[in-house]
Tab-separated table of N, CA and C in Angstrom:
chain	number	residue	atom	x	y	z
O	7	MET	N	-13.503	-13.211	13.520
O	7	MET	CA	-13.083	-14.034	12.413
O	7	MET	C	-12.320	-15.242	12.972
O	8	THR	N	-12.547	-16.380	12.396
O	8	THR	CA	-11.926	-17.606	12.909
O	8	THR	C	-10.462	-17.694	12.470
O	9	PRO	N	-9.655	-18.394	13.245
O	9	PRO	CA	-8.250	-18.597	12.856
O	9	PRO	C	-8.112	-19.279	11.489
O	10	VAL	N	-9.027	-20.185	11.166
O	10	VAL	CA	-8.976	-20.886	9.879
O	10	VAL	C	-9.193	-19.899	8.733
O	11	LYS	N	-10.174	-19.016	8.886
O	11	LYS	CA	-10.462	-18.013	7.854
O	11	LYS	C	-9.280	-17.059	7.691
O	12	ILE	N	-8.684	-16.654	8.798
O	12	ILE	CA	-7.519	-15.764	8.736
O	12	ILE	C	-6.388	-16.444	7.961
O	13	LYS	N	-6.130	-17.732	8.223
O	13	LYS	CA	-5.072	-18.460	7.515
O	13	LYS	C	-5.351	-18.532	6.013
O	14	GLU	N	-6.615	-18.720	5.647
O	14	GLU	CA	-6.982	-18.757	4.225
O	14	GLU	C	-6.696	-17.411	3.565
O	15	ILE	N	-7.098	-16.334	4.236
O	15	ILE	CA	-6.883	-14.994	3.690
O	15	ILE	C	-5.388	-14.702	3.561
O	16	LEU	N	-4.604	-15.087	4.575
O	16	LEU	CA	-3.161	-14.852	4.525
O	16	LEU	C	-2.492	-15.679	3.425
O	17	ALA	N	-2.962	-16.892	3.205
O	17	ALA	CA	-2.402	-17.728	2.133
O	17	ALA	C	-2.673	-17.082	0.769
O	18	ASP	N	-3.896	-16.591	0.560
O	18	ASP	CA	-4.234	-15.892	-0.686
O	18	ASP	C	-3.388	-14.627	-0.841
O	19	HIS	N	-3.178	-13.932	0.267
O	19	HIS	CA	-2.397	-12.697	0.236
O	19	HIS	C	-0.947	-12.992	-0.147
O	20	GLU	N	-0.380	-14.054	0.372
O	20	GLU	CA	0.989	-14.455	0.010
O	20	GLU	C	1.099	-14.710	-1.491
O	21	LEU	N	0.116	-15.413	-2.055
O	21	LEU	CA	0.117	-15.659	-3.499
O	21	LEU	C	0.045	-14.340	-4.259
O	22	TRP	N	-0.802	-13.432	-3.785
O	22	TRP	CA	-0.952	-12.120	-4.418
O	22	TRP	C	0.373	-11.354	-4.371
O	23	LEU	N	1.048	-11.390	-3.232
O	23	LEU	CA	2.322	-10.689	-3.101
O	23	LEU	C	3.374	-11.243	-4.057
O	24	ARG	N	3.340	-12.550	-4.286
O	24	ARG	CA	4.306	-13.187	-5.190
O	24	ARG	C	3.857	-13.130	-6.659
O	25	LYS	N	2.695	-12.503	-6.892
O	25	LYS	CA	2.131	-12.387	-8.247
O	25	LYS	C	1.854	-13.753	-8.859
O	26	GLU	N	1.329	-14.638	-8.003
O	26	GLU	CA	0.994	-15.997	-8.429
O	26	GLU	C	-0.503	-16.253	-8.255
O	27	GLY	N	-1.291	-15.234	-8.513
O	27	GLY	CA	-2.733	-15.352	-8.307
O	27	GLY	C	-3.106	-14.846	-6.929
O	28	GLY	N	-4.028	-15.535	-6.284
O	28	GLY	CA	-4.473	-15.119	-4.960
O	28	GLY	C	-5.129	-13.752	-5.011
O	29	LYS	N	-5.274	-13.144	-3.845
O	29	LYS	CA	-5.810	-11.784	-3.820
O	29	LYS	C	-5.318	-11.064	-2.574
O	30	LYS	N	-5.293	-9.758	-2.714
O	30	LYS	CA	-4.852	-8.889	-1.630
O	30	LYS	C	-5.773	-9.079	-0.427
O	31	ALA	N	-5.175	-9.159	0.764
O	31	ALA	CA	-5.966	-9.347	1.988
O	31	ALA	C	-6.779	-8.099	2.297
O	32	ASP	N	-8.071	-8.275	2.428
O	32	ASP	CA	-8.958	-7.190	2.849
O	32	ASP	C	-9.605	-7.616	4.163
O	33	LEU	N	-9.044	-7.092	5.241
O	33	LEU	CA	-9.547	-7.392	6.579
O	33	LEU	C	-10.183	-6.152	7.188
O	34	SER	N	-10.643	-5.271	6.322
O	34	SER	CA	-11.276	-4.030	6.767
O	34	SER	C	-12.462	-4.327	7.666
O	35	ARG	N	-12.523	-3.583	8.759
O	35	ARG	CA	-13.631	-3.642	9.715
O	35	ARG	C	-13.806	-5.013	10.389
O	36	ALA	N	-12.823	-5.889	10.236
O	36	ALA	CA	-12.938	-7.227	10.820
O	36	ALA	C	-12.608	-7.209	12.313
O	37	ASP	N	-13.246	-8.100	13.044
O	37	ASP	CA	-12.905	-8.293	14.454
O	37	ASP	C	-11.743	-9.274	14.505
O	38	LEU	N	-10.560	-8.734	14.693
O	38	LEU	CA	-9.339	-9.524	14.741
O	38	LEU	C	-8.714	-9.463	16.125
O	39	SER	N	-9.531	-9.114	17.094
O	39	SER	CA	-9.012	-9.012	18.454
O	39	SER	C	-8.482	-10.379	18.882
O	40	ARG	N	-7.310	-10.339	19.488
O	40	ARG	CA	-6.613	-11.529	19.970
O	40	ARG	C	-6.165	-12.493	18.862
O	41	ALA	N	-6.207	-12.048	17.600
O	41	ALA	CA	-5.773	-12.917	16.500
O	41	ALA	C	-4.256	-13.078	16.510
O	42	ASP	N	-3.794	-14.185	15.957
O	42	ASP	CA	-2.371	-14.504	15.906
O	42	ASP	C	-1.845	-14.219	14.494
O	43	PHE	N	-1.101	-13.119	14.372
O	43	PHE	CA	-0.479	-12.745	13.106
O	43	PHE	C	1.042	-12.787	13.228
O	44	ARG	N	1.564	-13.550	14.182
O	44	ARG	CA	3.015	-13.601	14.383
O	44	ARG	C	3.728	-13.943	13.080
O	45	GLY	N	4.627	-13.042	12.675
O	45	GLY	CA	5.439	-13.270	11.487
O	45	GLY	C	4.693	-13.197	10.171
O	46	ALA	N	3.438	-12.804	10.184
O	46	ALA	CA	2.640	-12.761	8.951
O	46	ALA	C	3.094	-11.624	8.043
O	47	ASN	N	3.024	-11.857	6.745
O	47	ASN	CA	3.319	-10.804	5.786
O	47	ASN	C	1.999	-10.128	5.415
O	48	LEU	N	1.763	-8.982	6.037
O	48	LEU	CA	0.548	-8.207	5.787
O	48	LEU	C	0.852	-6.959	4.974
O	49	SER	N	2.013	-6.936	4.304
O	49	SER	CA	2.368	-5.750	3.530
O	49	SER	C	1.314	-5.515	2.448
O	50	GLY	N	0.863	-4.267	2.383
O	50	GLY	CA	-0.148	-3.886	1.396
O	50	GLY	C	-1.570	-4.294	1.739
O	51	ALA	N	-1.777	-5.002	2.836
O	51	ALA	CA	-3.119	-5.467	3.205
O	51	ALA	C	-3.979	-4.303	3.698
O	52	SER	N	-5.276	-4.464	3.571
O	52	SER	CA	-6.195	-3.476	4.121
O	52	SER	C	-6.707	-3.955	5.474
O	53	LEU	N	-6.332	-3.194	6.502
O	53	LEU	CA	-6.796	-3.455	7.871
O	53	LEU	C	-7.571	-2.230	8.356
O	54	TYR	N	-8.146	-1.515	7.407
O	54	TYR	CA	-8.877	-0.288	7.702
O	54	TYR	C	-9.984	-0.550	8.732
O	55	ARG	N	-9.931	0.190	9.827
O	55	ARG	CA	-10.920	0.124	10.902
O	55	ARG	C	-11.080	-1.284	11.500
O	56	ALA	N	-10.047	-2.106	11.371
O	56	ALA	CA	-10.088	-3.452	11.962
O	56	ALA	C	-9.833	-3.357	13.463
O	57	ASP	N	-10.439	-4.251	14.196
O	57	ASP	CA	-10.180	-4.334	15.635
O	57	ASP	C	-9.025	-5.305	15.839
O	58	LEU	N	-7.843	-4.751	16.084
O	58	LEU	CA	-6.641	-5.549	16.312
O	58	LEU	C	-6.229	-5.508	17.777
O	59	SER	N	-7.178	-5.173	18.629
O	59	SER	CA	-6.849	-5.095	20.051
O	59	SER	C	-6.382	-6.465	20.548
O	60	ARG	N	-5.268	-6.427	21.267
O	60	ARG	CA	-4.646	-7.622	21.846
O	60	ARG	C	-4.210	-8.661	20.802
O	61	ALA	N	-4.167	-8.258	19.525
O	61	ALA	CA	-3.683	-9.172	18.485
O	61	ALA	C	-2.166	-9.302	18.597
O	62	ASP	N	-1.649	-10.451	18.219
O	62	ASP	CA	-0.207	-10.669	18.208
O	62	ASP	C	0.306	-10.396	16.796
O	63	LEU	N	0.921	-9.230	16.631
O	63	LEU	CA	1.499	-8.827	15.357
O	63	LEU	C	3.027	-8.814	15.428
O	64	SER	N	3.565	-9.506	16.403
O	64	SER	CA	5.018	-9.526	16.552
O	64	SER	C	5.662	-10.113	15.300
O	65	ARG	N	6.703	-9.438	14.844
O	65	ARG	CA	7.460	-9.830	13.650
O	65	ARG	C	6.642	-9.799	12.362
O	66	ALA	N	5.446	-9.228	12.395
O	66	ALA	CA	4.632	-9.125	11.180
O	66	ALA	C	5.179	-8.012	10.293
O	67	ASP	N	5.004	-8.163	8.991
O	67	ASP	CA	5.390	-7.132	8.025
O	67	ASP	C	4.138	-6.329	7.704
O	68	LEU	N	4.119	-5.075	8.158
O	68	LEU	CA	2.974	-4.192	7.957
O	68	LEU	C	3.292	-3.058	6.985
O	69	CYS	N	4.393	-3.194	6.228
O	69	CYS	CA	4.783	-2.143	5.288
O	69	CYS	C	3.661	-1.910	4.270
O	70	GLY	N	3.233	-0.675	4.184
O	70	GLY	CA	2.204	-0.315	3.214
O	70	GLY	C	0.810	-0.796	3.558
O	71	ALA	N	0.628	-1.421	4.709
O	71	ALA	CA	-0.712	-1.863	5.110
O	71	ALA	C	-1.545	-0.646	5.496
O	72	ASN	N	-2.808	-0.686	5.164
O	72	ASN	CA	-3.714	0.401	5.549
O	72	ASN	C	-4.264	0.084	6.934
O	73	LEU	N	-3.735	0.771	7.928
O	73	LEU	CA	-4.160	0.586	9.319
O	73	LEU	C	-5.015	1.752	9.792
O	74	ARG	N	-5.374	2.626	8.882
O	74	ARG	CA	-6.127	3.828	9.256
O	74	ARG	C	-7.414	3.432	9.981
O	75	GLY	N	-7.633	4.017	11.134
O	75	GLY	CA	-8.849	3.780	11.906
O	75	GLY	C	-8.856	2.475	12.682
O	76	SER	N	-7.779	1.705	12.597
O	76	SER	CA	-7.767	0.420	13.302
O	76	SER	C	-7.523	0.609	14.796
O	77	ASN	N	-7.974	-0.354	15.562
O	77	ASN	CA	-7.791	-0.347	17.012
O	77	ASN	C	-6.589	-1.228	17.329
O	78	LEU	N	-5.520	-0.602	17.827
O	78	LEU	CA	-4.290	-1.325	18.146
O	78	LEU	C	-4.056	-1.415	19.646
O	79	THR	N	-5.106	-1.224	20.432
O	79	THR	CA	-4.969	-1.243	21.882
O	79	THR	C	-4.397	-2.581	22.348
O	80	TRP	N	-3.298	-2.513	23.066
O	80	TRP	CA	-2.621	-3.681	23.625
O	80	TRP	C	-2.165	-4.700	22.578
O	81	ALA	N	-2.079	-4.289	21.318
O	81	ALA	CA	-1.550	-5.198	20.298
O	81	ALA	C	-0.055	-5.402	20.536
O	82	ASP	N	0.414	-6.609	20.292
O	82	ASP	CA	1.835	-6.920	20.433
O	82	ASP	C	2.513	-6.608	19.097
O	83	LEU	N	3.306	-5.538	19.085
O	83	LEU	CA	3.967	-5.094	17.861
O	83	LEU	C	5.486	-5.262	17.940
O	84	ARG	N	5.950	-6.094	18.862
O	84	ARG	CA	7.394	-6.279	18.990
O	84	ARG	C	8.004	-6.779	17.681
O	85	LEU	N	9.017	-6.061	17.223
O	85	LEU	CA	9.775	-6.381	16.017
O	85	LEU	C	8.919	-6.383	14.754
O	86	ALA	N	7.746	-5.762	14.791
O	86	ALA	CA	6.934	-5.627	13.578
O	86	ALA	C	7.611	-4.636	12.641
O	87	ILE	N	7.456	-4.848	11.364
O	87	ILE	CA	8.066	-4.009	10.331
O	87	ILE	C	6.994	-3.084	9.764
O	88	GLY	N	7.356	-1.820	9.563
O	88	GLY	CA	6.443	-0.885	8.904
O	88	GLY	C	5.538	-0.127	9.853
O	89	ILE	N	5.776	-0.234	11.140
O	89	ILE	CA	4.975	0.488	12.120
O	89	ILE	C	5.900	0.916	13.255
O	90	ILE	N	5.647	2.092	13.769
O	90	ILE	CA	6.416	2.593	14.899
O	90	ILE	C	5.444	2.828	16.044
O	91	ARG	N	5.807	2.315	17.199
O	91	ARG	CA	4.997	2.516	18.406
O	91	ARG	C	5.808	3.374	19.363
O	92	VAL	N	5.207	4.448	19.839
O	92	VAL	CA	5.867	5.365	20.761
O	92	VAL	C	4.943	5.585	21.949
O	93	GLY	N	5.499	5.476	23.131
O	93	GLY	CA	4.684	5.771	24.298
O	93	GLY	C	4.663	4.618	25.270
O	94	PRO	N	3.925	4.806	26.295
O	94	PRO	CA	3.055	5.954	26.510
O	94	PRO	C	3.849	7.226	26.794
O	95	ALA	N	3.280	8.349	26.366
O	95	ALA	CA	3.886	9.660	26.573
O	95	ALA	C	3.613	10.124	28.003
O	96	SER	N	4.069	11.311	28.321
O	96	SER	CA	3.948	11.829	29.689
O	96	SER	C	2.501	11.926	30.157
O	97	ASP	N	1.554	12.047	29.216
O	97	ASP	CA	0.145	12.136	29.594
O	97	ASP	C	-0.589	10.807	29.435
O	98	GLY	N	0.160	9.728	29.171
O	98	GLY	CA	-0.436	8.402	29.098
O	98	GLY	C	-0.846	7.949	27.706
O	99	TYR	N	-0.808	8.842	26.714
O	99	TYR	CA	-1.203	8.466	25.361
O	99	TYR	C	-0.136	7.600	24.708
O	100	GLU	N	-0.592	6.647	23.898
O	100	GLU	CA	0.295	5.851	23.065
O	100	GLU	C	0.155	6.340	21.641
O	101	PHE	N	1.245	6.332	20.901
O	101	PHE	CA	1.247	6.813	19.532
O	101	PHE	C	1.776	5.729	18.609
O	102	PHE	N	1.221	5.681	17.413
O	102	PHE	CA	1.657	4.751	16.384
O	102	PHE	C	1.868	5.534	15.108
O	103	GLY	N	2.861	5.150	14.348
O	103	GLY	CA	3.083	5.740	13.037
O	103	GLY	C	3.128	4.642	11.997
O	104	VAL	N	2.431	4.862	10.882
O	104	VAL	CA	2.452	3.920	9.763
O	104	VAL	C	2.540	4.725	8.473
O	105	LYS	N	3.034	4.075	7.442
O	105	LYS	CA	3.106	4.716	6.135
O	105	LYS	C	2.257	3.912	5.175
O	106	HIS	N	1.340	4.594	4.503
O	106	HIS	CA	0.461	3.945	3.529
O	106	HIS	C	0.355	4.854	2.317
O	107	SER	N	0.620	4.327	1.142
O	107	SER	CA	0.592	5.104	-0.103
O	107	SER	C	1.445	6.359	0.016
O	108	ASP	N	2.625	6.212	0.570
O	108	ASP	CA	3.599	7.300	0.743
O	108	ASP	C	3.139	8.421	1.655
O	109	VAL	N	2.106	8.187	2.452
O	109	VAL	CA	1.632	9.175	3.423
O	109	VAL	C	1.854	8.598	4.822
O	110	VAL	N	2.448	9.394	5.699
O	110	VAL	CA	2.650	8.977	7.084
O	110	VAL	C	1.395	9.321	7.875
O	111	TYR	N	0.859	8.316	8.568
O	111	TYR	CA	-0.299	8.505	9.434
O	111	TYR	C	0.136	8.284	10.868
O	112	ILE	N	-0.458	9.062	11.757
O	112	ILE	CA	-0.144	8.952	13.174
O	112	ILE	C	-1.434	8.714	13.934
O	113	LYS	N	-1.416	7.675	14.760
O	113	LYS	CA	-2.547	7.378	15.638
O	113	LYS	C	-2.181	7.882	17.020
O	114	ALA	N	-3.009	8.760	17.534
O	114	ALA	CA	-2.804	9.327	18.867
O	114	ALA	C	-4.080	9.090	19.657
O	115	GLY	N	-3.987	8.236	20.671
O	115	GLY	CA	-5.212	7.881	21.391
O	115	GLY	C	-6.141	7.159	20.443
O	116	CYS	N	-7.324	7.703	20.234
O	116	CYS	CA	-8.296	7.076	19.331
O	116	CYS	C	-8.391	7.793	17.989
O	117	ARG	N	-7.554	8.805	17.750
O	117	ARG	CA	-7.634	9.595	16.517
O	117	ARG	C	-6.482	9.288	15.586
O	118	TRP	N	-6.754	9.380	14.288
O	118	TRP	CA	-5.738	9.217	13.257
O	118	TRP	C	-5.549	10.550	12.552
O	119	PHE	N	-4.299	10.911	12.282
O	119	PHE	CA	-3.949	12.134	11.577
O	119	PHE	C	-2.898	11.822	10.517
O	120	THR	N	-2.836	12.641	9.461
O	120	THR	CA	-1.621	12.663	8.663
O	120	THR	C	-0.600	13.412	9.512
O	121	ALA	N	0.667	13.332	9.148
O	121	ALA	CA	1.685	14.043	9.924
O	121	ALA	C	1.397	15.547	9.940
O	122	ASP	N	0.999	16.101	8.794
O	122	ASP	CA	0.686	17.540	8.737
O	122	ASP	C	-0.523	17.886	9.602
O	123	GLN	N	-1.550	17.050	9.566
O	123	GLN	CA	-2.728	17.292	10.413
O	123	GLN	C	-2.362	17.214	11.890
O	124	ALA	N	-1.485	16.270	12.245
O	124	ALA	CA	-1.061	16.134	13.642
O	124	ALA	C	-0.333	17.390	14.101
O	125	ARG	N	0.582	17.881	13.269
O	125	ARG	CA	1.302	19.111	13.621
O	125	ARG	C	0.326	20.273	13.833
O	126	GLU	N	-0.578	20.435	12.901
O	126	GLU	CA	-1.548	21.531	12.996
O	126	GLU	C	-2.423	21.392	14.240
O	127	HIS	N	-2.898	20.172	14.499
O	127	HIS	CA	-3.754	19.925	15.664
O	127	HIS	C	-3.021	20.274	16.957
O	128	TRP	N	-1.803	19.775	17.113
O	128	TRP	CA	-1.092	20.010	18.365
O	128	TRP	C	-0.591	21.437	18.494
O	129	PHE	N	-0.312	22.073	17.355
O	129	PHE	CA	0.065	23.481	17.417
O	129	PHE	C	-1.119	24.312	17.910
O	130	GLN	N	-2.314	24.004	17.385
O	130	GLN	CA	-3.518	24.761	17.779
O	130	GLN	C	-3.988	24.437	19.190
O	131	THR	N	-3.887	23.180	19.594
O	131	THR	CA	-4.446	22.797	20.893
O	131	THR	C	-3.450	22.838	22.038
O	132	ARG	N	-2.157	22.744	21.739
O	132	ARG	CA	-1.149	22.719	22.802
O	132	ARG	C	-0.209	23.920	22.751
O	133	GLY	N	-0.233	24.644	21.622
O	133	GLY	CA	0.543	25.867	21.491
O	133	GLY	C	1.981	25.745	21.938
O	134	ASP	N	2.393	26.674	22.772
O	134	ASP	CA	3.786	26.744	23.216
O	134	ASP	C	4.043	25.979	24.509
O	135	THR	N	3.251	24.961	24.790
O	135	THR	CA	3.446	24.197	26.018
O	135	THR	C	4.511	23.130	25.822
O	136	ASP	N	5.008	22.593	26.917
O	136	ASP	CA	5.977	21.490	26.846
O	136	ASP	C	5.361	20.284	26.144
O	137	LEU	N	4.066	20.036	26.423
O	137	LEU	CA	3.388	18.908	25.790
O	137	LEU	C	3.294	19.118	24.283
O	138	GLY	N	3.017	20.355	23.862
O	138	GLY	CA	2.965	20.662	22.435
O	138	GLY	C	4.304	20.416	21.764
O	139	ALA	N	5.383	20.857	22.397
O	139	ALA	CA	6.721	20.646	21.851
O	139	ALA	C	7.049	19.150	21.783
O	140	GLN	N	6.640	18.400	22.811
O	140	GLN	CA	6.854	16.953	22.822
O	140	GLN	C	6.137	16.296	21.645
O	141	ARG	N	4.909	16.706	21.408
O	141	ARG	CA	4.123	16.125	20.305
O	141	ARG	C	4.767	16.408	18.951
O	142	LEU	N	5.245	17.628	18.748
O	142	LEU	CA	5.860	17.978	17.469
O	142	LEU	C	7.153	17.193	17.263
O	143	ARG	N	7.925	16.972	18.306
O	143	ARG	CA	9.128	16.135	18.202
O	143	ARG	C	8.751	14.689	17.869
O	144	LEU	N	7.659	14.240	18.446
O	144	LEU	CA	7.182	12.883	18.203
O	144	LEU	C	6.826	12.695	16.725
O	145	VAL	N	6.145	13.686	16.133
O	145	VAL	CA	5.794	13.609	14.706
O	145	VAL	C	7.064	13.523	13.862
O	146	ASP	N	8.052	14.357	14.177
O	146	ASP	CA	9.315	14.333	13.441
O	146	ASP	C	9.996	12.971	13.562
O	147	PHE	N	10.006	12.424	14.781
O	147	PHE	CA	10.612	11.116	15.026
O	147	PHE	C	9.933	10.028	14.192
O	148	ILE	N	8.620	10.027	14.190
O	148	ILE	CA	7.872	9.012	13.428
O	148	ILE	C	8.130	9.150	11.934
O	149	GLU	N	8.100	10.389	11.431
O	149	GLU	CA	8.354	10.590	10.001
O	149	GLU	C	9.747	10.112	9.612
O	150	ARG	N	10.762	10.428	10.397
O	150	ARG	CA	12.122	9.972	10.093
O	150	ARG	C	12.198	8.450	10.130
O	151	GLY	N	11.547	7.856	11.097
O	151	GLY	CA	11.591	6.400	11.226
O	151	GLY	C	10.911	5.647	10.100
O	152	LEU	N	9.952	6.289	9.458
O	152	LEU	CA	9.219	5.627	8.385
O	152	LEU	C	9.670	6.047	6.990
O	153	SER	N	10.694	6.911	6.926
O	153	SER	CA	11.157	7.354	5.598
O	153	SER	C	12.199	6.423	5.033
């Protein structure tokens, strides 16, 4: 997607957020790799399955944005609002936590889970290991940070 098109969508989204017309940003499945979203208000936007690899989301507002299935590899999330980045963990995985429609989602590697699904997955696959305990603490940390 071109920078000009992104600016148009963000301008419409700002109007929508202020209830002055416009429309909610739908960037679902878009190739936004290396896009510049510095300081953008993306609250409530749909970024479902978007490629945000290497995108600059520093200082962006992502509260309530649907990031489910999105690729955040090497995205710059410094001081972004509404997202928590944790990692890399002891095994090299990076984790992200976001809240959408009052549900906390956790991205671990290339998979997305609800917090409950993440707990169940790591309990079943890591059991009583140190890594399993680390993962469960991570879920708790993300949930507290997004509440």
